[in-house]
XYZ file of C-alpha atoms in Angstrom:
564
model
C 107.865 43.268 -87.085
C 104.455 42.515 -85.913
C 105.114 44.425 -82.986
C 106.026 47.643 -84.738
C 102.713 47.106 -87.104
C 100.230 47.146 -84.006
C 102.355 49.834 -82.591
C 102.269 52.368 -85.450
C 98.254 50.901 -85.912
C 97.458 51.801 -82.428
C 99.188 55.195 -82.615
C 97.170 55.676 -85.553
C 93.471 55.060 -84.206
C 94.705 57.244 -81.035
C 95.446 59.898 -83.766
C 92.210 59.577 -84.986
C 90.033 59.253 -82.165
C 91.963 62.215 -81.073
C 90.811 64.234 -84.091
C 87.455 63.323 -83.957
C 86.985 63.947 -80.118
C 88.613 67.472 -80.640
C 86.332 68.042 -84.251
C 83.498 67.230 -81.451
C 84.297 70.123 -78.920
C 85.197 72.613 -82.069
C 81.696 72.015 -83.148
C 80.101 72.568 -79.375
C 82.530 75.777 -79.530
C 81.276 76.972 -82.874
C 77.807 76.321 -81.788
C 78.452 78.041 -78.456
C 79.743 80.539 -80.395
C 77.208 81.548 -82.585
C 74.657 81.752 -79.570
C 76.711 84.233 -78.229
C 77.005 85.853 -80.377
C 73.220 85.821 -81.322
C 72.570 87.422 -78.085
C 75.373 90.549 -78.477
C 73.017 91.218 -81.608
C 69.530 91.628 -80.093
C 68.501 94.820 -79.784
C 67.386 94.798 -76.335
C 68.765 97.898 -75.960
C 65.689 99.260 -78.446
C 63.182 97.059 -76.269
C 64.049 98.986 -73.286
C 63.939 102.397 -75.097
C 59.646 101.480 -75.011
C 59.641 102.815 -71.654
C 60.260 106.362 -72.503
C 56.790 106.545 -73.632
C 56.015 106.168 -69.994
C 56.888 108.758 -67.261
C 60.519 107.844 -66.596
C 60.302 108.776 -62.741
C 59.433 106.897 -59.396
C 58.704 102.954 -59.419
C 59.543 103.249 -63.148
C 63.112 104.904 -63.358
C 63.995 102.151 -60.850
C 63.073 99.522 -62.912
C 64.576 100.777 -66.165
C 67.845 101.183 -64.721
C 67.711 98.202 -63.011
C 66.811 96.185 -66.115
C 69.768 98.753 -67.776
C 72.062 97.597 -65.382
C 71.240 93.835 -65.534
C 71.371 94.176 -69.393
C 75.184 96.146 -69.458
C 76.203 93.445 -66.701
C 75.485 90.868 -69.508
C 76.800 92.187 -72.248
C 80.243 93.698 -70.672
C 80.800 91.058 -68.451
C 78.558 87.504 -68.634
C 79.466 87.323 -72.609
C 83.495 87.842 -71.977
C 83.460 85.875 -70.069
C 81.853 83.275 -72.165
C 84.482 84.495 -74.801
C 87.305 82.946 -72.103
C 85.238 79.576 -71.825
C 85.332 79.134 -75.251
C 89.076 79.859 -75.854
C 90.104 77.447 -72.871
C 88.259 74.583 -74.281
C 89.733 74.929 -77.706
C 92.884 75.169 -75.724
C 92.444 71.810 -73.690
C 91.054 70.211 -76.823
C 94.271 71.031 -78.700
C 96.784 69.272 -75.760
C 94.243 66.490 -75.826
C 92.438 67.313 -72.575
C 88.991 66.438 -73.448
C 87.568 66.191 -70.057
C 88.580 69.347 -68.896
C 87.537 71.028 -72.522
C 84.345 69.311 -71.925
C 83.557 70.675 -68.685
C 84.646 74.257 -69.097
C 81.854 73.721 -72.322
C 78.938 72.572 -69.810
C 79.593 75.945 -67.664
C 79.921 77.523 -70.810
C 76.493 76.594 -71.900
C 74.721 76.761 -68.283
C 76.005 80.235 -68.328
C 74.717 80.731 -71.686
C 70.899 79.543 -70.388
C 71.302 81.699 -67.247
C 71.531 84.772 -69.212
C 68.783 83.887 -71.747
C 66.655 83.414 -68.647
C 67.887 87.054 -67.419
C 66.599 88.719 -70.811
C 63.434 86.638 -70.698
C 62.764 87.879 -67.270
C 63.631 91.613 -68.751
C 61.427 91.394 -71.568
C 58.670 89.792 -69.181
C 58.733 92.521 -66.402
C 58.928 95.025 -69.361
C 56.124 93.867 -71.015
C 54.025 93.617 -67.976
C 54.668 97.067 -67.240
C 53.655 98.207 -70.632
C 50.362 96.178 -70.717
C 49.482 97.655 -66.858
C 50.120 100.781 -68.146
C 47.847 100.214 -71.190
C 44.998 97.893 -69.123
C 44.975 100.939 -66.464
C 44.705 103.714 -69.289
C 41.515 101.800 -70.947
C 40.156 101.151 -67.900
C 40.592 105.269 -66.663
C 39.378 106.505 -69.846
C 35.962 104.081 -69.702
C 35.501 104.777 -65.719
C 35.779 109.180 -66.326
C 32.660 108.451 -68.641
C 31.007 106.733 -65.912
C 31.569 108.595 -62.745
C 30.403 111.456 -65.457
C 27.330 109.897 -66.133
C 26.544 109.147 -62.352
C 27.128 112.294 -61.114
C 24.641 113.722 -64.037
C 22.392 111.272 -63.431
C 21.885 111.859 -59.527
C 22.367 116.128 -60.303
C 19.319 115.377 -62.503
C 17.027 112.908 -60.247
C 17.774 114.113 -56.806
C 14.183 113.811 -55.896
C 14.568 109.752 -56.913
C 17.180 109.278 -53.850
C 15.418 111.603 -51.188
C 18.203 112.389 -48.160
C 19.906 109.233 -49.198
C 21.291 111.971 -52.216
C 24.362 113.139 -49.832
C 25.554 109.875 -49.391
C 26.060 109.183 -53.180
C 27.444 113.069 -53.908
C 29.974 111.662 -51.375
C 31.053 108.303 -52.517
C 30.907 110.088 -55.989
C 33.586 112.544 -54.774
C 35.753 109.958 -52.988
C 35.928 107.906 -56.404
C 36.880 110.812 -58.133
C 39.530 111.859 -55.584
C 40.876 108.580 -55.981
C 40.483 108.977 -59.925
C 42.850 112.368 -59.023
C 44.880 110.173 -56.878
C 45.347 107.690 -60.301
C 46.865 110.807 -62.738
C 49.287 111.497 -59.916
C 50.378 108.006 -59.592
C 51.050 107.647 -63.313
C 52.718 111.381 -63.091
C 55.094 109.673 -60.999
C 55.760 106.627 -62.772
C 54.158 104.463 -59.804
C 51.937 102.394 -62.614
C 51.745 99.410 -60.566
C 49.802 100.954 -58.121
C 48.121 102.841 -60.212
C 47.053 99.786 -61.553
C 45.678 98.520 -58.102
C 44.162 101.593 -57.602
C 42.144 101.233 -60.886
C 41.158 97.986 -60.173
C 39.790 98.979 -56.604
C 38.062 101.953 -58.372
C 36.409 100.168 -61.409
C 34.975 97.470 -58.372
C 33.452 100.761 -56.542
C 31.936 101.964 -59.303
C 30.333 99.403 -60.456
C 28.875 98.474 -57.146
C 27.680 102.478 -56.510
C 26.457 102.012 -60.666
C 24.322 98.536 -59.522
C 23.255 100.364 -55.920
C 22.389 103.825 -57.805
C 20.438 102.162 -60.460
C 18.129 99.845 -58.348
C 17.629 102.755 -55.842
C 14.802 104.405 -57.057
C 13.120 101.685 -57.588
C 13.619 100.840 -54.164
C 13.187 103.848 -52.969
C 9.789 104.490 -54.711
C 8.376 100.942 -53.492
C 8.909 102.249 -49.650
C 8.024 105.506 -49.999
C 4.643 105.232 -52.459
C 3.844 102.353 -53.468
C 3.696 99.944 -50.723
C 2.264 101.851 -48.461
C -0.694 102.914 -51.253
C -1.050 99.177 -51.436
C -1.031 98.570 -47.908
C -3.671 101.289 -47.247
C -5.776 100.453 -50.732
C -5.835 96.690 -49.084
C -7.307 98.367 -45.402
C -9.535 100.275 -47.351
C -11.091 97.130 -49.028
C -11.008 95.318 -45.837
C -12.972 97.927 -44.142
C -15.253 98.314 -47.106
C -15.859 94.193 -47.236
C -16.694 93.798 -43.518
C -19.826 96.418 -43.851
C -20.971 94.734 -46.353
C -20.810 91.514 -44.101
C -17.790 89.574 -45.238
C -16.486 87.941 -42.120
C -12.541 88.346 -42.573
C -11.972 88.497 -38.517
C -10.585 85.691 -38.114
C -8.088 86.205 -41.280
C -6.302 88.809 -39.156
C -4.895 90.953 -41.666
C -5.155 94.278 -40.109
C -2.656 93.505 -37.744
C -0.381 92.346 -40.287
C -0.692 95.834 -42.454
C -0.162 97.728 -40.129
C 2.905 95.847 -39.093
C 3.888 95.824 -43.201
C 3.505 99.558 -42.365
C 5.767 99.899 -39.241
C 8.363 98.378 -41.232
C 8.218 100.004 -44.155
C 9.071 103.372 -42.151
C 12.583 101.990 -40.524
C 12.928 101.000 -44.152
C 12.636 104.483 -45.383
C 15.034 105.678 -42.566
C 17.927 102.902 -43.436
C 17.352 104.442 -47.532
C 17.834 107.955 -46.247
C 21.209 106.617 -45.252
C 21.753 105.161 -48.486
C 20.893 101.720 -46.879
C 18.977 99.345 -49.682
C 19.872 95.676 -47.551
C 17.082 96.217 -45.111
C 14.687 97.082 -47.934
C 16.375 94.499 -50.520
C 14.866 91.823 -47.694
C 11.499 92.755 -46.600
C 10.240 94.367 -50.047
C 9.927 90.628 -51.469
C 8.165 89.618 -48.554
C 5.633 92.341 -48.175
C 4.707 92.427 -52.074
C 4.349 88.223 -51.782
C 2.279 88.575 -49.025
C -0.368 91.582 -50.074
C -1.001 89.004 -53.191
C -1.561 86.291 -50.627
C -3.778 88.203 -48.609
C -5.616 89.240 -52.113
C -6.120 85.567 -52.809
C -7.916 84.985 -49.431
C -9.888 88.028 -49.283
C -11.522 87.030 -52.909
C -11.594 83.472 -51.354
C -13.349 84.633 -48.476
C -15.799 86.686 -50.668
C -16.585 83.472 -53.545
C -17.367 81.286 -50.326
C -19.876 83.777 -49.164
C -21.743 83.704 -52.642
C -21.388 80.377 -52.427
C -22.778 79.931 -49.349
C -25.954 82.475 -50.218
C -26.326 80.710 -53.205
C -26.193 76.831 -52.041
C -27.791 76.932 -48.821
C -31.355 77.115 -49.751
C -31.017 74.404 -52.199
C -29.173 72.250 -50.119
C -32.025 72.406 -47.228
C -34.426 71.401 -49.964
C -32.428 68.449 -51.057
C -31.995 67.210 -47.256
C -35.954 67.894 -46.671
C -36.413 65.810 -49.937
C -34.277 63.354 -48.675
C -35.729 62.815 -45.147
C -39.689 62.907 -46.608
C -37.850 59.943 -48.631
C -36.529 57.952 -45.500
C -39.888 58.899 -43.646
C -41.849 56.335 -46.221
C -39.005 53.961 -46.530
C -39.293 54.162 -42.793
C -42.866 52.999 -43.173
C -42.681 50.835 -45.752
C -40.133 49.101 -42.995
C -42.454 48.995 -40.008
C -44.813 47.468 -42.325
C -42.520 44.763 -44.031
C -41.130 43.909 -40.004
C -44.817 42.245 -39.396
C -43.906 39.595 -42.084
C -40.360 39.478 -43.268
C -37.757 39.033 -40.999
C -34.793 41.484 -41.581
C -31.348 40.332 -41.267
C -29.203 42.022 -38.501
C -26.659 43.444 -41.228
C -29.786 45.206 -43.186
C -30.466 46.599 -39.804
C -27.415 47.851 -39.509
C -27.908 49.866 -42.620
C -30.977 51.251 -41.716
C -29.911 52.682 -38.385
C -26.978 54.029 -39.756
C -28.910 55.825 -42.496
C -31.377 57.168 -40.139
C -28.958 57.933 -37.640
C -26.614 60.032 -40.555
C -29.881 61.685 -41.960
C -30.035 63.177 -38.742
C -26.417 64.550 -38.181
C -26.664 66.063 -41.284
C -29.570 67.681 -40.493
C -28.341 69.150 -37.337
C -25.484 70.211 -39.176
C -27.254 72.226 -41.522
C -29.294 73.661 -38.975
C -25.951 74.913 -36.923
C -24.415 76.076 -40.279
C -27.916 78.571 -41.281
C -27.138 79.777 -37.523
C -23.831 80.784 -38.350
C -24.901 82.332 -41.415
C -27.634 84.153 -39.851
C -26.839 85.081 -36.458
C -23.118 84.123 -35.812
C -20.806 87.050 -37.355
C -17.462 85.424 -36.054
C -18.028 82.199 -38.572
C -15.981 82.575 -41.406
C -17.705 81.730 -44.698
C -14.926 79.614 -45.926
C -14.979 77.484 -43.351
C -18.968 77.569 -43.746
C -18.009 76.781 -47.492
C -16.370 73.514 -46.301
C -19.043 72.523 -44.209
C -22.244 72.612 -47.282
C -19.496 70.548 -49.844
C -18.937 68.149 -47.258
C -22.396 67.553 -46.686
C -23.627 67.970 -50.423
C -21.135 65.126 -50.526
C -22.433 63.043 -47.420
C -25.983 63.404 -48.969
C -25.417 62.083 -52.423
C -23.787 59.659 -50.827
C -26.913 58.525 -48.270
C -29.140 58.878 -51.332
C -26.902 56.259 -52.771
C -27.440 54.305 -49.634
C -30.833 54.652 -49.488
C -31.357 52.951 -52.852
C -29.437 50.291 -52.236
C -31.564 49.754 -48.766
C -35.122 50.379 -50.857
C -33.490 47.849 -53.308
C -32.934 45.405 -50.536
C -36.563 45.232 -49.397
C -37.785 45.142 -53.056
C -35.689 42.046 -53.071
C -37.446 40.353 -49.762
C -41.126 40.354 -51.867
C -39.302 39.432 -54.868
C -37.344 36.687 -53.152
C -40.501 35.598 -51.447
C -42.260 35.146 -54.872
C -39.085 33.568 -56.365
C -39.051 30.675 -53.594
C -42.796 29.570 -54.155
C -42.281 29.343 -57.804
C -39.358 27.428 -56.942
C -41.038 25.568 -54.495
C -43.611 24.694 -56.863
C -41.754 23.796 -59.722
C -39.837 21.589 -57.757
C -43.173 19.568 -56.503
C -43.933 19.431 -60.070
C -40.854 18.172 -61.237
C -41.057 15.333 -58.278
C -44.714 14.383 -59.599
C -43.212 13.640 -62.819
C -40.544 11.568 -61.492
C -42.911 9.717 -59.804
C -45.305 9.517 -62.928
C -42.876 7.957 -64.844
C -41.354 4.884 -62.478
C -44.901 4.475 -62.481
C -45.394 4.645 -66.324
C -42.173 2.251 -66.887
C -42.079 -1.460 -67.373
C -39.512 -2.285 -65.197
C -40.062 -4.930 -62.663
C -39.525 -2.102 -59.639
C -37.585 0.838 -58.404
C -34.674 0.186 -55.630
C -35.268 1.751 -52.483
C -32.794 4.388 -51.959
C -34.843 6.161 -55.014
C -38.106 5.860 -52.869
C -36.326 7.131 -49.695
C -35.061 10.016 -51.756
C -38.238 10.567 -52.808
C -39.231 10.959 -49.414
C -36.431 13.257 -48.256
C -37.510 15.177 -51.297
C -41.084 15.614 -50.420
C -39.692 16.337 -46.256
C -37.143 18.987 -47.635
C -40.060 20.533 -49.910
C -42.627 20.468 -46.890
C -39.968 22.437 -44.465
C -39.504 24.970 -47.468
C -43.561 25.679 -47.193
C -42.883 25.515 -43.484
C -39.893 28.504 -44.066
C -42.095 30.450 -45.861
C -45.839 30.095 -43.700
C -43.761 31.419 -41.184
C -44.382 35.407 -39.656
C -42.152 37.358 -39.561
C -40.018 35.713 -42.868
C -36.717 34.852 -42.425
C -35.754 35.127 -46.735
C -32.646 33.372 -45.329
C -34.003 30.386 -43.915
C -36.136 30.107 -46.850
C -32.951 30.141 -49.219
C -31.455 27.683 -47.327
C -34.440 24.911 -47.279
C -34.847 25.751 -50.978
C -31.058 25.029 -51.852
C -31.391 21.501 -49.549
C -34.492 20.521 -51.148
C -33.228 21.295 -54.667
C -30.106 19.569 -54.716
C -32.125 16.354 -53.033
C -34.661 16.564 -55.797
C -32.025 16.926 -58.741
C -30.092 14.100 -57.044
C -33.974 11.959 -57.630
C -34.215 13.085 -61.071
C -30.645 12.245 -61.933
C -30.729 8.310 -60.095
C -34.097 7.971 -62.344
C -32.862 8.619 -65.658
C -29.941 7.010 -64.938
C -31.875 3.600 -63.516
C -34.173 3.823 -66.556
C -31.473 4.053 -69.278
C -29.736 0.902 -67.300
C -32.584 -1.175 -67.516
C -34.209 -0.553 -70.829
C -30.358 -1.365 -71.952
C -30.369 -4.426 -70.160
C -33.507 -5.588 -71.799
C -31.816 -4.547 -75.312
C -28.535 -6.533 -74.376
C -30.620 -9.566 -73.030
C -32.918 -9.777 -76.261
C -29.648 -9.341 -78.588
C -28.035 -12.211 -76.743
C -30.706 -14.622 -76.987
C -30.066 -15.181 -80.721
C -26.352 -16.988 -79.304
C -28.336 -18.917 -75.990
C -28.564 -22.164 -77.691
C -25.370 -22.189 -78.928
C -23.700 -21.106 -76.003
C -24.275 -22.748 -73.006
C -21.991 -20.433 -70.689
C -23.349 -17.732 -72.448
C -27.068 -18.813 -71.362
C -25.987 -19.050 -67.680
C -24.405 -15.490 -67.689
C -27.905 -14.407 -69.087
C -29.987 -16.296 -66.616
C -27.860 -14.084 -63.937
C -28.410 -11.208 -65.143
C -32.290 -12.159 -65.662
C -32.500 -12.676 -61.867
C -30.595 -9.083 -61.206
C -32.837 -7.684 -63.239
C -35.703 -8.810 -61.605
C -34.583 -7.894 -58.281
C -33.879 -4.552 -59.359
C -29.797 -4.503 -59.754
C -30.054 -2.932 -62.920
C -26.323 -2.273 -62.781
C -25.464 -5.093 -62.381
C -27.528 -6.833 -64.491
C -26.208 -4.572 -67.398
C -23.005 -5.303 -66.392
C -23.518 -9.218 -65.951
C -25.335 -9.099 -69.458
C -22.561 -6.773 -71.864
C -19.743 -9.039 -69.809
C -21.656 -12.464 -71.795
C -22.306 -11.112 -74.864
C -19.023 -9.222 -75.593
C -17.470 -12.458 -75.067
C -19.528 -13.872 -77.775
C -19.503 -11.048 -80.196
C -16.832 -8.160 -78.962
C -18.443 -4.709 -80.273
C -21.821 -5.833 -79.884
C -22.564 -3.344 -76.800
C -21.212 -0.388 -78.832
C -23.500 -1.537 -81.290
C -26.848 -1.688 -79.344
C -26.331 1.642 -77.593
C -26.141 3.428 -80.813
C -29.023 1.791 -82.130
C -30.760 2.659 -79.128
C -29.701 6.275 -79.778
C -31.272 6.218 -82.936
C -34.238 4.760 -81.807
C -34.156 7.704 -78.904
């Protein structure tokens, strides 16, 4: 019983799967269907009816029948056939034959997508025709304007092209022969090459438009006004060198009249109709008249220049020279008593020996200016800056050297007031160790002393000598002062030591009696103090009575300030 339960259930869900499967590939039908159905009802038919507008003949009737035929293959053959497709695979669906309904479906459908792809490539060539058609028409009826306008223009300013006027009437005629050759293209139906044709002949025109337009220009730049230029700039050449400009050397008259040379083969290319030769050298030639503008008025501000500065620069060397010619003097002079260091020498020569150079500078440059015509006055231009420059400069120089021997006197008169304040300020060194109580002065102050008084003695020995050596001087004066401060310094320093001692001893005695040790330690430093170890004697003495009172130093040397 079981059996016959899954039995009939199996037979059922193969019934049902069955149904479904063919409900599927009724629904691909009906939707297969309806697509083809979709395309028997476009109107291509009226689509292709947009060429009559055009000239049904030539390249045109060829494609309109061939898109005809293409269009009656589809509809009286392609879509049967589809018809067939559809009616086998309801057919295979119906005995259960799903793969075989399925695939007849797929060629169905690729079928289906071929011809869609057939009517869009129709439409496409269609429409492409139409828009060439309509491009080439717009195009024609804006270029008929234009070759109008060109041909009226160069009818009206045939003296603006010269000879070069034949060679536009006949690129003028050949565009409008090929304009002729356009209407019979289109009478024909041949639009696509019509439509290259128009393309070629909108690219000529515009070129021969560009070309026709800068041509006078051109034209009127060879012919008139270059070479007015060129001959305007001879003329003012010509004009400048009788009047004494020296522009030799500038060589510009060989220039224009190469300017002019090519100027004329320029004219002869633009009676062809040439512009390229022109195009490159007009640039060049316009460029270079400025240029030779800019040097010419160079050439004539240097000569002012020159007139002008000349005369005042001779005055200002002549000034500076009568200058040099006292310091020169004052030099020979100062040599008999000062001795001059080999660097300050150095200066001198060099200023005498570049007062001179400019001199015979200056000299060669009036020559120039008065007797050599070949010199331009540029270059004599350079040569007065540069030495307007050079002499500020050696005036500069010179002060510095006059400053120098000021310095020698002054430096003289420095070191004997040095010398003598240092003498004075050894006497009162010496004035008080003599003033001072102390029981006497070590040694190595007397010997400095000495060495003071030697070091002083070969400073007066510097300066008593002829001619002066100022360096010498500076250096016995730097020896002997550092000796003397070093007196000065050991003085006030023994002094201070041993009027503290004596402070230190007399404080202590007030603890002698009580402290034996204490009394010792003071009776040493007594005995240093007497044999002038003031040092240590201040040392020995603070040492006993810190020990007995700690402070007590700190406490004597400020009331020895305050005494102070």
């Amino acid at each position: 019983m079981a059996y016959i339960i899954g039995s009939i259930l199996v037979i059922i869900a193969l019934i049902i799967t069955g149904l479904i499967m063919r409900k599927r590939v009724y629904d691909v039908v009906d939707r297969l269907e309806a697509w083809k159905m979709d395309i028997m009802n476009r109107n291509i038919a009226s689509e292709l009816s947009r060429i009559k507008d055009l000239n049904l003949s030539g390249e045109t009737q060829e494609k309109f029948e061939s898109w005809k035929t293409r269009w009656e293959n589809i509809v009286t053959k392609e879509l049967p056939d589809i018809e067939e497709y559809l009616f086998d695979a309801e057919e295979a669906a119906d005995r259960y034959r799903f793969p075989s309904a399925k695939k007849t479906l797929h060629h169905a459908e690729q079928t289906l997508q071929s011809i869609e792809q057939k009517i869009e490539e129709i439409l496409e060539e269609l429409d492409q025709l139409m828009a060439s058609e309509e491009s080439s028409r717009e195009k024609i009826e804006r270029i008929q304007p234009g070759l109008k306008a060109l041909r009226k223009t160069l009818s009206q300013n045939r003296h603006q092209y010269g000879k070069a006027e034949s060679r536009f009437d006949a690129e003028l005629d050949e565009l409008e022969g090929e304009l002729q050759r356009y209407h019979e293209l289109v009478a024909s139906g041949d639009y696509s090459e019509a439509r290259e044709l128009v393309e070629e002949l909108k690219l000529k025109l515009d070129n021969l438009t560009a070309e026709m337009e800068e041509f006078p220009s051109i034209y009127r730049k060879c012919k008139y006004d270059l070479p007015d230029e060129l001959d305007e700039l001879f003329k003012g050449m010509r004009e400048m060198k009788e009047d004494g400009y020296r522009i030799e050397h500038l060589g510009f008259e060989k220039e224009v009249h190469h300017y002019q040379r090519q100027l004329d083969g320029c004219m002869n290319a633009l009676e062809k109709g040439d512009t390229s030769q022109a195009n490159a050298i007009i640039p060049e030639i316009e460029e270079r008249i400025a240029e030779m503008y800019q040097l010419l008025e160079k050439e004539a501000l240097a000569k002012n220049y020159v007139e002008t500065k000349i005369t005042p620069y001779q005055d200002a060397l002549n000034a500076m020279v009568n200058k040099f010619d006292v310091t020169k003097e004052e030099v020979e002079t100062l040599k008999q008593s000062y001795y001059f260091e080999d660097s300050d020498m150095e200066k001198y020569l060099s200023l005498d020996k570049s007062i001179n150079q400019l001199h015979k500078q200056l000299d060669e440059t009036r020559n120039a200016v008065e007797h050599n015509n070949t010199a331009a006055y540029s270059d004599l231009r350079k040569e007065i800056e540069n030495g307007l420059k050079d002499l500020e400069t050696l005036e500069e120089k010179h002060e510095e050297f006059k400053e120098r021997i000021r310095n020698l006197r002054k430096d003289e008169i420095d070191a004997k007031e040095n010398l003598k304040d240092m003498k004075n300020q050894l006497y009162q060194v010496t004035r008080r160790l003599n003033k001072s109580n102390i029981p006497g002065v070590p040694s190595f102050i007397w010997n400095k002393m000495d060495e003071a008084v030697n070091k002083n003695n070969r400073v007066l020995d510097a300066l008593e000598k002829q001619p002066l050596d100022m360096g010498e001087v500076q250096d016995a004066l730097s020896e002997a002062r550092t000796t003397i401060d070093y007196v000065s310094e050991q003085t006030e320093t023994i002094l201070d030591q041993a009027y503290l001692t004596e402070q230190v001893i007399q404080y202590a005695n007030r603890y002698r009696s009580q402290y034996p040790e204490l009394a010792v330690k003071l009776a040493e430093a007594e005995r240093l103090f007497r044999s002038y170890e003031y040092e240590l004697a201040l040392e020995n003495a603070a040492k006993a009575v810190e020990e007995v009172e700690p402070g007590a130093l700190k406490h004597i040397e400020e009331f020895q300030k305050a005494a102070n």
